[in-house]
PDB file of C-alpha atoms in Angstrom:
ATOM      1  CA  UNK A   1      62.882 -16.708  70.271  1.00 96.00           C
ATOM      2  CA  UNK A   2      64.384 -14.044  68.416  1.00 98.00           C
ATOM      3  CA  UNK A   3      64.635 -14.058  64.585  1.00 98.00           C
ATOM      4  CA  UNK A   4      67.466 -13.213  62.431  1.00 98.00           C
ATOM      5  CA  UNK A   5      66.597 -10.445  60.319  1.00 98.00           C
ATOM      6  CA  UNK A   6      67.609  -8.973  56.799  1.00 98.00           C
ATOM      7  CA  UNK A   7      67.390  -4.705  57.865  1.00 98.00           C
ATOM      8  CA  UNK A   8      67.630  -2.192  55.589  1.00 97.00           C
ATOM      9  CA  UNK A   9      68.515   0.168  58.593  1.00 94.00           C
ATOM     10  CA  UNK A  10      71.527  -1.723  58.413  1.00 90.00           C
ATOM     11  CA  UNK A  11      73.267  -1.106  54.963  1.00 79.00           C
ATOM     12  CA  UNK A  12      71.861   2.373  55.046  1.00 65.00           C
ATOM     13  CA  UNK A  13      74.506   5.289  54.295  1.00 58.00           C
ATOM     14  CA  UNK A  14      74.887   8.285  56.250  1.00 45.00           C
ATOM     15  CA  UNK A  15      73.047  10.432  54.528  1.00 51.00           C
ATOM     16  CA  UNK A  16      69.544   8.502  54.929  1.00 52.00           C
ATOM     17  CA  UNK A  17      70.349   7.333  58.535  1.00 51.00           C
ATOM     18  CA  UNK A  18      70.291  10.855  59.297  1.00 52.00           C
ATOM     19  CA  UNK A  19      66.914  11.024  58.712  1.00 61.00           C
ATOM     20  CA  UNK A  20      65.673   7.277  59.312  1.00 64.00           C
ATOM     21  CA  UNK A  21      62.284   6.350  57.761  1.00 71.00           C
ATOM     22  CA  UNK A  22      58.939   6.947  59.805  1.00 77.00           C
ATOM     23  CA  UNK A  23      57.642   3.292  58.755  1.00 94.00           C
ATOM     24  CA  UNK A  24      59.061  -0.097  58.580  1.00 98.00           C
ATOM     25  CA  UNK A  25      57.631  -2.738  56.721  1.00 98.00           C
ATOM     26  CA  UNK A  26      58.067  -6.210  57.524  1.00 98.00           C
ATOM     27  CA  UNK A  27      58.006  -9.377  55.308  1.00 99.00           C
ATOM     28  CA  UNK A  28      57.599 -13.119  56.315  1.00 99.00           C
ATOM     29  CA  UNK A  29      58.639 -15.462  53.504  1.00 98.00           C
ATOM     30  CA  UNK A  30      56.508 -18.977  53.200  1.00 98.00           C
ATOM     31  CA  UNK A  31      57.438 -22.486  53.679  1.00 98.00           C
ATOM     32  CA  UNK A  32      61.123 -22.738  52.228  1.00 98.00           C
ATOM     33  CA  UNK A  33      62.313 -19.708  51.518  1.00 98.00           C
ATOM     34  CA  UNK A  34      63.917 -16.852  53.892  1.00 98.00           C
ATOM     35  CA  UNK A  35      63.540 -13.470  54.053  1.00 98.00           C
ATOM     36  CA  UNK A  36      66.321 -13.029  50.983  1.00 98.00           C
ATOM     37  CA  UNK A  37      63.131 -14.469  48.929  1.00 98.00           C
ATOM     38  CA  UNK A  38      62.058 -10.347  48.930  1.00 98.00           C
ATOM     39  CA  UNK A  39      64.929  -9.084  47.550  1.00 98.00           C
ATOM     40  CA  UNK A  40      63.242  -7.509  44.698  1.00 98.00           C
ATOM     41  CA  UNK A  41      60.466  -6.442  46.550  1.00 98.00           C
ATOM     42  CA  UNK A  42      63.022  -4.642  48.954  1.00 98.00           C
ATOM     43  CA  UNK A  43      64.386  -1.931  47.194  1.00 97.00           C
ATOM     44  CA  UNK A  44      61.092  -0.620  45.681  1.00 97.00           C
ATOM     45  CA  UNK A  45      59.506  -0.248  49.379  1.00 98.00           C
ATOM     46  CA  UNK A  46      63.357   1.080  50.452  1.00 97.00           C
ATOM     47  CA  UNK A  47      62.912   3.808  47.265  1.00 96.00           C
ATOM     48  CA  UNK A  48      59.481   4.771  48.656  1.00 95.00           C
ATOM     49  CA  UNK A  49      60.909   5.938  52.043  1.00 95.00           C
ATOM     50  CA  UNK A  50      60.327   2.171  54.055  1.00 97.00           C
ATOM     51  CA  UNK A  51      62.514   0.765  56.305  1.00 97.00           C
ATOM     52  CA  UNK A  52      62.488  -2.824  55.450  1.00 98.00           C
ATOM     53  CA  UNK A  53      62.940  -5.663  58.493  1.00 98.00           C
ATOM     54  CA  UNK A  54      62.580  -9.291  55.893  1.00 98.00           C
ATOM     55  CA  UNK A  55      62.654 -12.043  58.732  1.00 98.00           C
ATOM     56  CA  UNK A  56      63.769 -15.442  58.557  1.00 99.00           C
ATOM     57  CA  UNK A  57      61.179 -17.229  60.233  1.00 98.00           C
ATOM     58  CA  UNK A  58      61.964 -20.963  63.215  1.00 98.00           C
ATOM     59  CA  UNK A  59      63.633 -23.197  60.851  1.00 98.00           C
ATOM     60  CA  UNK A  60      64.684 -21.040  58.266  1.00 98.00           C
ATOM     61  CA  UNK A  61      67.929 -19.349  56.573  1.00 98.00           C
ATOM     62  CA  UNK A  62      69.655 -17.926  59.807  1.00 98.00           C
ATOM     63  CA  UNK A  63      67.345 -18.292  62.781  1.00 98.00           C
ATOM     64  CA  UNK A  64      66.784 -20.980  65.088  1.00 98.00           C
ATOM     65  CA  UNK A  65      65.365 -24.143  64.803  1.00 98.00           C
ATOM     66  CA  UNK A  66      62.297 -25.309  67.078  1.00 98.00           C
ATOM     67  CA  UNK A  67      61.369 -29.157  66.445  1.00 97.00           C
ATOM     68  CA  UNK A  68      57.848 -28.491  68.421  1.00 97.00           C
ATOM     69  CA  UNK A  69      57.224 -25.693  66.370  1.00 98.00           C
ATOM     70  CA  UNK A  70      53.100 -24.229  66.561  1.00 98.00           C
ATOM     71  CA  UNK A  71      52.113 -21.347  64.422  1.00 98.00           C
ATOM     72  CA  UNK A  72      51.250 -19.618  67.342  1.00 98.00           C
ATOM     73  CA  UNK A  73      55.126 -19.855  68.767  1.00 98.00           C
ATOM     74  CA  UNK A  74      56.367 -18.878  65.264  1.00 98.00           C
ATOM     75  CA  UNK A  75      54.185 -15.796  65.556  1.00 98.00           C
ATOM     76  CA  UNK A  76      55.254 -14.643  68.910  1.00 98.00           C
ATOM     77  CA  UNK A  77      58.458 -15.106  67.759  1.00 98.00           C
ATOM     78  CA  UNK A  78      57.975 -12.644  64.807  1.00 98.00           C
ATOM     79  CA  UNK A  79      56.846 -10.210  67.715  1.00 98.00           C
ATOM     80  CA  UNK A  80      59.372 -10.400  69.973  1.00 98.00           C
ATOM     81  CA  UNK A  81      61.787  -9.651  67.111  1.00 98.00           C
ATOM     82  CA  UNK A  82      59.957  -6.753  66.375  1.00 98.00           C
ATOM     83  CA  UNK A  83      59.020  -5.069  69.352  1.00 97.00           C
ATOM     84  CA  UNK A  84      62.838  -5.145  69.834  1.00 97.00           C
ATOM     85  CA  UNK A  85      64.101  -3.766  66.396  1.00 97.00           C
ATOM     86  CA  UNK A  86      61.351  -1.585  65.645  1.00 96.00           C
ATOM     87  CA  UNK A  87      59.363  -0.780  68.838  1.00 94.00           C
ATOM     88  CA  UNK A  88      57.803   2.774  67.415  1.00 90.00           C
ATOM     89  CA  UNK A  89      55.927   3.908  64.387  1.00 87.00           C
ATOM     90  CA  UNK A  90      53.535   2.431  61.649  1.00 95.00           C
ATOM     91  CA  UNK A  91      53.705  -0.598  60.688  1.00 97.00           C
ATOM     92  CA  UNK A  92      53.276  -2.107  57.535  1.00 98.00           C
ATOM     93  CA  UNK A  93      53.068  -6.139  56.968  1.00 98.00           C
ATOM     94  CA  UNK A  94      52.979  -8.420  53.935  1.00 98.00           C
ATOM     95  CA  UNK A  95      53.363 -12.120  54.522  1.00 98.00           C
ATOM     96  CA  UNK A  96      53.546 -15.307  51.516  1.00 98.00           C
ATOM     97  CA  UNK A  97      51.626 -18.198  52.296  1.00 98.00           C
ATOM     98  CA  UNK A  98      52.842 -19.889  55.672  1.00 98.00           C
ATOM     99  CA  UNK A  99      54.748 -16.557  56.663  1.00 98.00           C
ATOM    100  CA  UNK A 100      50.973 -14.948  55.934  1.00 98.00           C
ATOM    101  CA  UNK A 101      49.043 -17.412  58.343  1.00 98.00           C
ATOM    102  CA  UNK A 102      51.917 -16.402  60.511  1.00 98.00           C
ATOM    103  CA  UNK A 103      51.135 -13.138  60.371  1.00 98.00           C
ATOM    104  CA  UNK A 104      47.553 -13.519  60.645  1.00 98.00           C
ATOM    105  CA  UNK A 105      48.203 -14.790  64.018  1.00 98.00           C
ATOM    106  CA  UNK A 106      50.497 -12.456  64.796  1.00 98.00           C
ATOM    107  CA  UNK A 107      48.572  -9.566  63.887  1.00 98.00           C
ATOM    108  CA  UNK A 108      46.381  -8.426  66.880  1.00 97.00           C
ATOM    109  CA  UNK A 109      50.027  -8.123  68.871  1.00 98.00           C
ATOM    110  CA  UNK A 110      51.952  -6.072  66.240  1.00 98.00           C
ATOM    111  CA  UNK A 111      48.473  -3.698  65.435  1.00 97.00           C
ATOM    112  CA  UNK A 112      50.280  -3.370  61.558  1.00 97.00           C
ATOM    113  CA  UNK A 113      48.201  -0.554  59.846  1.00 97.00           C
ATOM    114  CA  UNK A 114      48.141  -2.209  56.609  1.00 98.00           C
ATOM    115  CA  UNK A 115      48.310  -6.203  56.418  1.00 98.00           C
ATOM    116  CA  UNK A 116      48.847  -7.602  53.291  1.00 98.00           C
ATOM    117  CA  UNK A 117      48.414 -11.427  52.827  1.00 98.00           C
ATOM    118  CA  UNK A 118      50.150 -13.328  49.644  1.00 98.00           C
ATOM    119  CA  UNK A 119      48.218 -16.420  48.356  1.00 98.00           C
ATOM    120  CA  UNK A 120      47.405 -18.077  51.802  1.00 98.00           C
ATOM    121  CA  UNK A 121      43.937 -18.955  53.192  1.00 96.00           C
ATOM    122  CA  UNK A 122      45.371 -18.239  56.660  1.00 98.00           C
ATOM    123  CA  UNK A 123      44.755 -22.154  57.982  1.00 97.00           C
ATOM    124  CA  UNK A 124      46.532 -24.926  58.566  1.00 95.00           C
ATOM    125  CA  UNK A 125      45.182 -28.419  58.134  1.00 95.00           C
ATOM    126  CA  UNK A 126      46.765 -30.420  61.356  1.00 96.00           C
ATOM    127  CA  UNK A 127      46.591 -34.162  62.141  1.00 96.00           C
ATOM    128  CA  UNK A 128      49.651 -35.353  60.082  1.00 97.00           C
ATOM    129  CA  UNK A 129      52.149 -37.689  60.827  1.00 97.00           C
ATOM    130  CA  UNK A 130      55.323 -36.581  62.055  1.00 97.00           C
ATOM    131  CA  UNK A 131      57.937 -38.708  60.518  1.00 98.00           C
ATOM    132  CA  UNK A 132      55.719 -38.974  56.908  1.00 98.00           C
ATOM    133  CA  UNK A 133      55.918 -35.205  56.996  1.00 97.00           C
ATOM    134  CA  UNK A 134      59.481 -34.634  58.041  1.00 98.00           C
ATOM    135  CA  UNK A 135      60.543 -37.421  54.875  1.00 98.00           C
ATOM    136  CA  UNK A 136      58.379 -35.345  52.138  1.00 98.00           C
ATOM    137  CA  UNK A 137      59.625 -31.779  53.160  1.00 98.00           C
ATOM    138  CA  UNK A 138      63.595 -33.217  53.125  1.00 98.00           C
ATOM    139  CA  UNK A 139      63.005 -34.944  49.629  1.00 98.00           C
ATOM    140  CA  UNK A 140      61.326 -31.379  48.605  1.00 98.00           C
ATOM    141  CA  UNK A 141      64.554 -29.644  50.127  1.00 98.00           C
ATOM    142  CA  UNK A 142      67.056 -31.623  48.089  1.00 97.00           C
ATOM    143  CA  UNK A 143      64.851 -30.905  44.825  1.00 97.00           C
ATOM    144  CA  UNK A 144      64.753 -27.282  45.453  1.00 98.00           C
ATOM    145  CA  UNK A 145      68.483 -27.052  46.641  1.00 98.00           C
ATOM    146  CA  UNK A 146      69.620 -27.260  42.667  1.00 98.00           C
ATOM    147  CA  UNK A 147      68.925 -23.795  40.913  1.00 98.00           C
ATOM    148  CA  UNK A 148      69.144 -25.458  37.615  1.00 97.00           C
ATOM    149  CA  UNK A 149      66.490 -27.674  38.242  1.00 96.00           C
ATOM    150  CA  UNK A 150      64.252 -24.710  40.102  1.00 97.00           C
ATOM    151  CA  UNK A 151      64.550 -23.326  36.962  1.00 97.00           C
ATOM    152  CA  UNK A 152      63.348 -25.523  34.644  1.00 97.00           C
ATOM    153  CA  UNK A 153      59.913 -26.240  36.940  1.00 96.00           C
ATOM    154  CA  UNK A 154      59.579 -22.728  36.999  1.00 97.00           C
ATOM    155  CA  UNK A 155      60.430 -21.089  34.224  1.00 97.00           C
ATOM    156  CA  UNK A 156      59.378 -17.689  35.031  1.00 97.00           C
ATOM    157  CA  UNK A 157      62.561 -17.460  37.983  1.00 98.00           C
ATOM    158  CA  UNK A 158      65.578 -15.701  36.853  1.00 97.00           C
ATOM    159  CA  UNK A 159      68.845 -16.953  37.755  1.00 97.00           C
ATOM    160  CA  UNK A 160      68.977 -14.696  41.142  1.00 98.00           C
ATOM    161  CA  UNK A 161      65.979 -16.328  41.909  1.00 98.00           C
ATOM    162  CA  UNK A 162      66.663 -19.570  41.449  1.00 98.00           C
ATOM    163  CA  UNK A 163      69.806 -18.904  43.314  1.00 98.00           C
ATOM    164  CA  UNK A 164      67.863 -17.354  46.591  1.00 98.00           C
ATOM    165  CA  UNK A 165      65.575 -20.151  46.545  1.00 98.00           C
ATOM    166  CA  UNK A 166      67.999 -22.878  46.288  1.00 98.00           C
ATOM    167  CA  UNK A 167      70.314 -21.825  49.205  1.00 98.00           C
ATOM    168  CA  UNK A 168      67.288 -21.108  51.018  1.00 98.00           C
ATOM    169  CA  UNK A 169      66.088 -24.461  50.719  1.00 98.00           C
ATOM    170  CA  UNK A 170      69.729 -25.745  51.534  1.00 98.00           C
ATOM    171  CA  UNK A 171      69.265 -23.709  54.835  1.00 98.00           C
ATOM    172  CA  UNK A 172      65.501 -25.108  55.869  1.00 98.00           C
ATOM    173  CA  UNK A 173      64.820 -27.606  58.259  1.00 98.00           C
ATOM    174  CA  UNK A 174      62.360 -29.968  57.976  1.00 98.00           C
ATOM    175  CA  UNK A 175      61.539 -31.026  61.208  1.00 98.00           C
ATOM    176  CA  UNK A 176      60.915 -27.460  62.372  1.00 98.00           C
ATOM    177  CA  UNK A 177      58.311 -26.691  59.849  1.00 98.00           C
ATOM    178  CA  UNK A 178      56.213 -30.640  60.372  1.00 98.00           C
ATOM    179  CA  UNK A 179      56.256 -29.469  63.465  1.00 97.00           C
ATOM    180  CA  UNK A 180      53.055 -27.160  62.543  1.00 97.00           C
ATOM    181  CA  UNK A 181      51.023 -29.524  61.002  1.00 97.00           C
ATOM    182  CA  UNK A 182      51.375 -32.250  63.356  1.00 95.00           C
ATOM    183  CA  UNK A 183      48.996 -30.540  65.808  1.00 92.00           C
ATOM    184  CA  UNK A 184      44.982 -29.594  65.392  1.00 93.00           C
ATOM    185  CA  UNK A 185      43.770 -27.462  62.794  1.00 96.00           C
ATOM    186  CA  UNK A 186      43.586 -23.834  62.828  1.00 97.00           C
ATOM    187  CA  UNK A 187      42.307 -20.640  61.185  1.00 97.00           C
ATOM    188  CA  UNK A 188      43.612 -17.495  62.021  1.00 98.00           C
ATOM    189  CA  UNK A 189      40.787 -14.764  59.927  1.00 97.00           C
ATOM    190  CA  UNK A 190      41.903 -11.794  58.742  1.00 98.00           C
ATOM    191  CA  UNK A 191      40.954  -8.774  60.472  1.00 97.00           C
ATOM    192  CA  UNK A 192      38.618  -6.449  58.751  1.00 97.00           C
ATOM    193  CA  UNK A 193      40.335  -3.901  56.165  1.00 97.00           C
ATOM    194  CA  UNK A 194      43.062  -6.734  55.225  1.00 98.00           C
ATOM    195  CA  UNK A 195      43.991  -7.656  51.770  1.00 98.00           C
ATOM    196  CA  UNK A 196      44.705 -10.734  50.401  1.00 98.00           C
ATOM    197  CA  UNK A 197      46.790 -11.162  46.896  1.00 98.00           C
ATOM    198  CA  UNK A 198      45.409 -13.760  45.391  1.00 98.00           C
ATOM    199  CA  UNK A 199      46.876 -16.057  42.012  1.00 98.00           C
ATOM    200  CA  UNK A 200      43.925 -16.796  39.783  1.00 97.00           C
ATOM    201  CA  UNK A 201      43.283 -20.024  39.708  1.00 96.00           C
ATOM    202  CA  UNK A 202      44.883 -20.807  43.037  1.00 97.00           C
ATOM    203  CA  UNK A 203      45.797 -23.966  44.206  1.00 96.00           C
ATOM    204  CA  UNK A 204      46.358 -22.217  48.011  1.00 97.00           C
ATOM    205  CA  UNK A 205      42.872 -20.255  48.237  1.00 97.00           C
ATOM    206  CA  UNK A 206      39.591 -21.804  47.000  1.00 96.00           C
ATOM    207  CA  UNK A 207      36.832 -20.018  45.788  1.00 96.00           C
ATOM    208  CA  UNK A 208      35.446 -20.871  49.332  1.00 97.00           C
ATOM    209  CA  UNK A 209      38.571 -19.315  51.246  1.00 97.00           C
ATOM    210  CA  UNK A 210      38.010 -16.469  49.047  1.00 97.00           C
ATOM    211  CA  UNK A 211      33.974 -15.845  50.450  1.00 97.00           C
ATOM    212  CA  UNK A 212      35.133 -17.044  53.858  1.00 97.00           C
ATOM    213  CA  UNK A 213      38.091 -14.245  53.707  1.00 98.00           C
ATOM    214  CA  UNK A 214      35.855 -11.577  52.566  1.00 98.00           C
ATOM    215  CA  UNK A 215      33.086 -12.939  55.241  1.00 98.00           C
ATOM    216  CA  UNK A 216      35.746 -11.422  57.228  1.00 97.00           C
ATOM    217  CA  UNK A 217      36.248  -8.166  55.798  1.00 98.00           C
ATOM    218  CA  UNK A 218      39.521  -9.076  54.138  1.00 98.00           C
ATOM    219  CA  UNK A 219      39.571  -7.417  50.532  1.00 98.00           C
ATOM    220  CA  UNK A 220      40.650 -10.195  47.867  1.00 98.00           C
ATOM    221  CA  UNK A 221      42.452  -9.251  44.838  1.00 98.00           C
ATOM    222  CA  UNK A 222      43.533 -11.452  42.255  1.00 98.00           C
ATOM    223  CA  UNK A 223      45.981 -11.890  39.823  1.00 98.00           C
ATOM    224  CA  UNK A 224      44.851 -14.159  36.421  1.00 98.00           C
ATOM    225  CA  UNK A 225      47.828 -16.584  35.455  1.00 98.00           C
ATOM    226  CA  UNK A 226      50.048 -15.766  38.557  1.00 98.00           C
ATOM    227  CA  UNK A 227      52.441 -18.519  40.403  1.00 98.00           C
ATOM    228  CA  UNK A 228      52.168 -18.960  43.972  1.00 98.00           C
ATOM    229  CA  UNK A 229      54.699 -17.171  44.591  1.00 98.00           C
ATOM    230  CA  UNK A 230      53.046 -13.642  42.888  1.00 98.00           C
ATOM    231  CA  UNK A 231      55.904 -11.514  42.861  1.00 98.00           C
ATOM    232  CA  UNK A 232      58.295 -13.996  40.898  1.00 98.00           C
ATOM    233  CA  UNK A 233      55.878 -14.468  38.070  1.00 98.00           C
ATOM    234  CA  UNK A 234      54.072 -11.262  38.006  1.00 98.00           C
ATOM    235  CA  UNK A 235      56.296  -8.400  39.687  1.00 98.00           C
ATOM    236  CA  UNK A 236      54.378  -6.077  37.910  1.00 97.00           C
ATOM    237  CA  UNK A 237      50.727  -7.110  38.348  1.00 98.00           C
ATOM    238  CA  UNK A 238      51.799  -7.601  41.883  1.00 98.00           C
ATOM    239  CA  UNK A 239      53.019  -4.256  42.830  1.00 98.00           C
ATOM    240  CA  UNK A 240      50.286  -2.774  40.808  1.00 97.00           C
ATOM    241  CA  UNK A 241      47.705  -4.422  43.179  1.00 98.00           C
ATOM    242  CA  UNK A 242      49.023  -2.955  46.123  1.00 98.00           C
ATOM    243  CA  UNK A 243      49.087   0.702  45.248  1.00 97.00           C
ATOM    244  CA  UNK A 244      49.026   1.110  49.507  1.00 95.00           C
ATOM    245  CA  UNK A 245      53.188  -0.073  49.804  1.00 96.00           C
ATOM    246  CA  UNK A 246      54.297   0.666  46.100  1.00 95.00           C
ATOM    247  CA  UNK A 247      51.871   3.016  44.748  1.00 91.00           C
ATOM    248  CA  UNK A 248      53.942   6.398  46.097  1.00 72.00           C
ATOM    249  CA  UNK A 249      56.306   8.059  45.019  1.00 70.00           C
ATOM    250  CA  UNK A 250      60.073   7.390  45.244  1.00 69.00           C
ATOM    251  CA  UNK A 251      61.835   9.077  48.543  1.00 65.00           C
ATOM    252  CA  UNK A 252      64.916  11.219  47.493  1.00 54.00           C
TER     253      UNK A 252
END
């Protein structure tokens, strides 16, 4: 399955695609949002001389649906879209909760040399029931599909936010994404010299996921009084944390 995929190589002007960038860096959005859920994050990795693939991963914004969705297939998914837009050159990888166990699983295939994982113990919890699941996530998508109302639970979203979200959410499908946790459980660890962004308290990553992830080699930051979703709340903190992808200078 390929993925449909927001790339910066795309919208780039003449000037720059003269002399393309010599790494990409690709984002996976979690459950119920799509890859225009970066689009702050974007620019600043874009500015530091990134190419930037943001995927939509099975089930939502723009690519395919899969109703027997595994994490697995959703990560070779991610890497066949990738080994056929950006075969050559480093690779660096950041992936939000789901889109981060995603990653985690995808990870030995694409060989990223930096892996960044948002706010996600990098497991999934299996044994649900289908049609229970299916019902929750499609209530949760017609809450989310009103900005207004994304707005007032989380106050910290600005209007483009709320905005991205809320079309994203009008563009997910449920079944695809109960899918995942309709099967057994599973834990995809982090391989060593990973980091992990972590919101402090977390309602995603225990204190135990946290010693279990660094069991692993994985180094944990945190961020005190951060959302799940980091880089909404706490742009700054978050970019500050990760000195590796925003901490060089701007290219040009």
């Amino acid at each position: 399955m390929l993925l449909h995929a927001l790339d910066t190589a795309d919208s780039a002007d003449s000037d720059s695609a003269a002399t393309p960038p010599l790494r990409t860096a690709l984002l996976l959005h979690g459950a119920m949002g799509s890859a225009e859920s970066w689009w702050r994050v974007v620019p600043l990795l874009v500015d530091r001389g990134y190419r930037v693939l943001a995927l939509d991963l099975p089930g939502h914004g723009r690519s395919p649906r899969d109703p027997q969705l595994t994490v697995d297939a959703a990560a070779a998914a991610v890497v066949e879209t990738i080994r056929l837009l950006a075969p050559e050159g480093p690779l660096h990888a950041l992936g939000h909760s789901y889109g981060a166990t995603v990653l985690a699983a995808a990870a030995a295939a694409l060989d990223p040399s930096l892996t960044v994982y948002v706010d996600a113990a990098l497991s999934i919890e299996g044994g649900h029931d289908r049609a229970e699941l299916v019902a929750r996530y499609g209530r949760d998508r017609l809450a989310r599909m009103d900005a207004d109302a994304l707005r007032r639970s989380r106050p910290f979203y600005s209007e483009r936010d709320a905005e991205v979200e809320a079309r994203a959410a009008e563009r997910f499908d449920p079944e695809t994404l109960a899918s995942v946790s309709c099967g057994a459980d599973g834990e995809w660890p982090p391989a060593p010299g990973s980091v992990v962004v972590r919101a402090e308290p977390s309602s995603w990553v225990s204190d135990a996921d946290v010693r279990r992830l660094t069991e692993h080699g994985a180094d944990v930051r945190s961020i005190p009084g951060a959302a799940h979703t980091v880089w909404y709340s706490h742009f700054e903190e978050f970019t500050a944390s990760l000195p590796e992808l925003f901490g060089g200078p701007a290219v040009g």
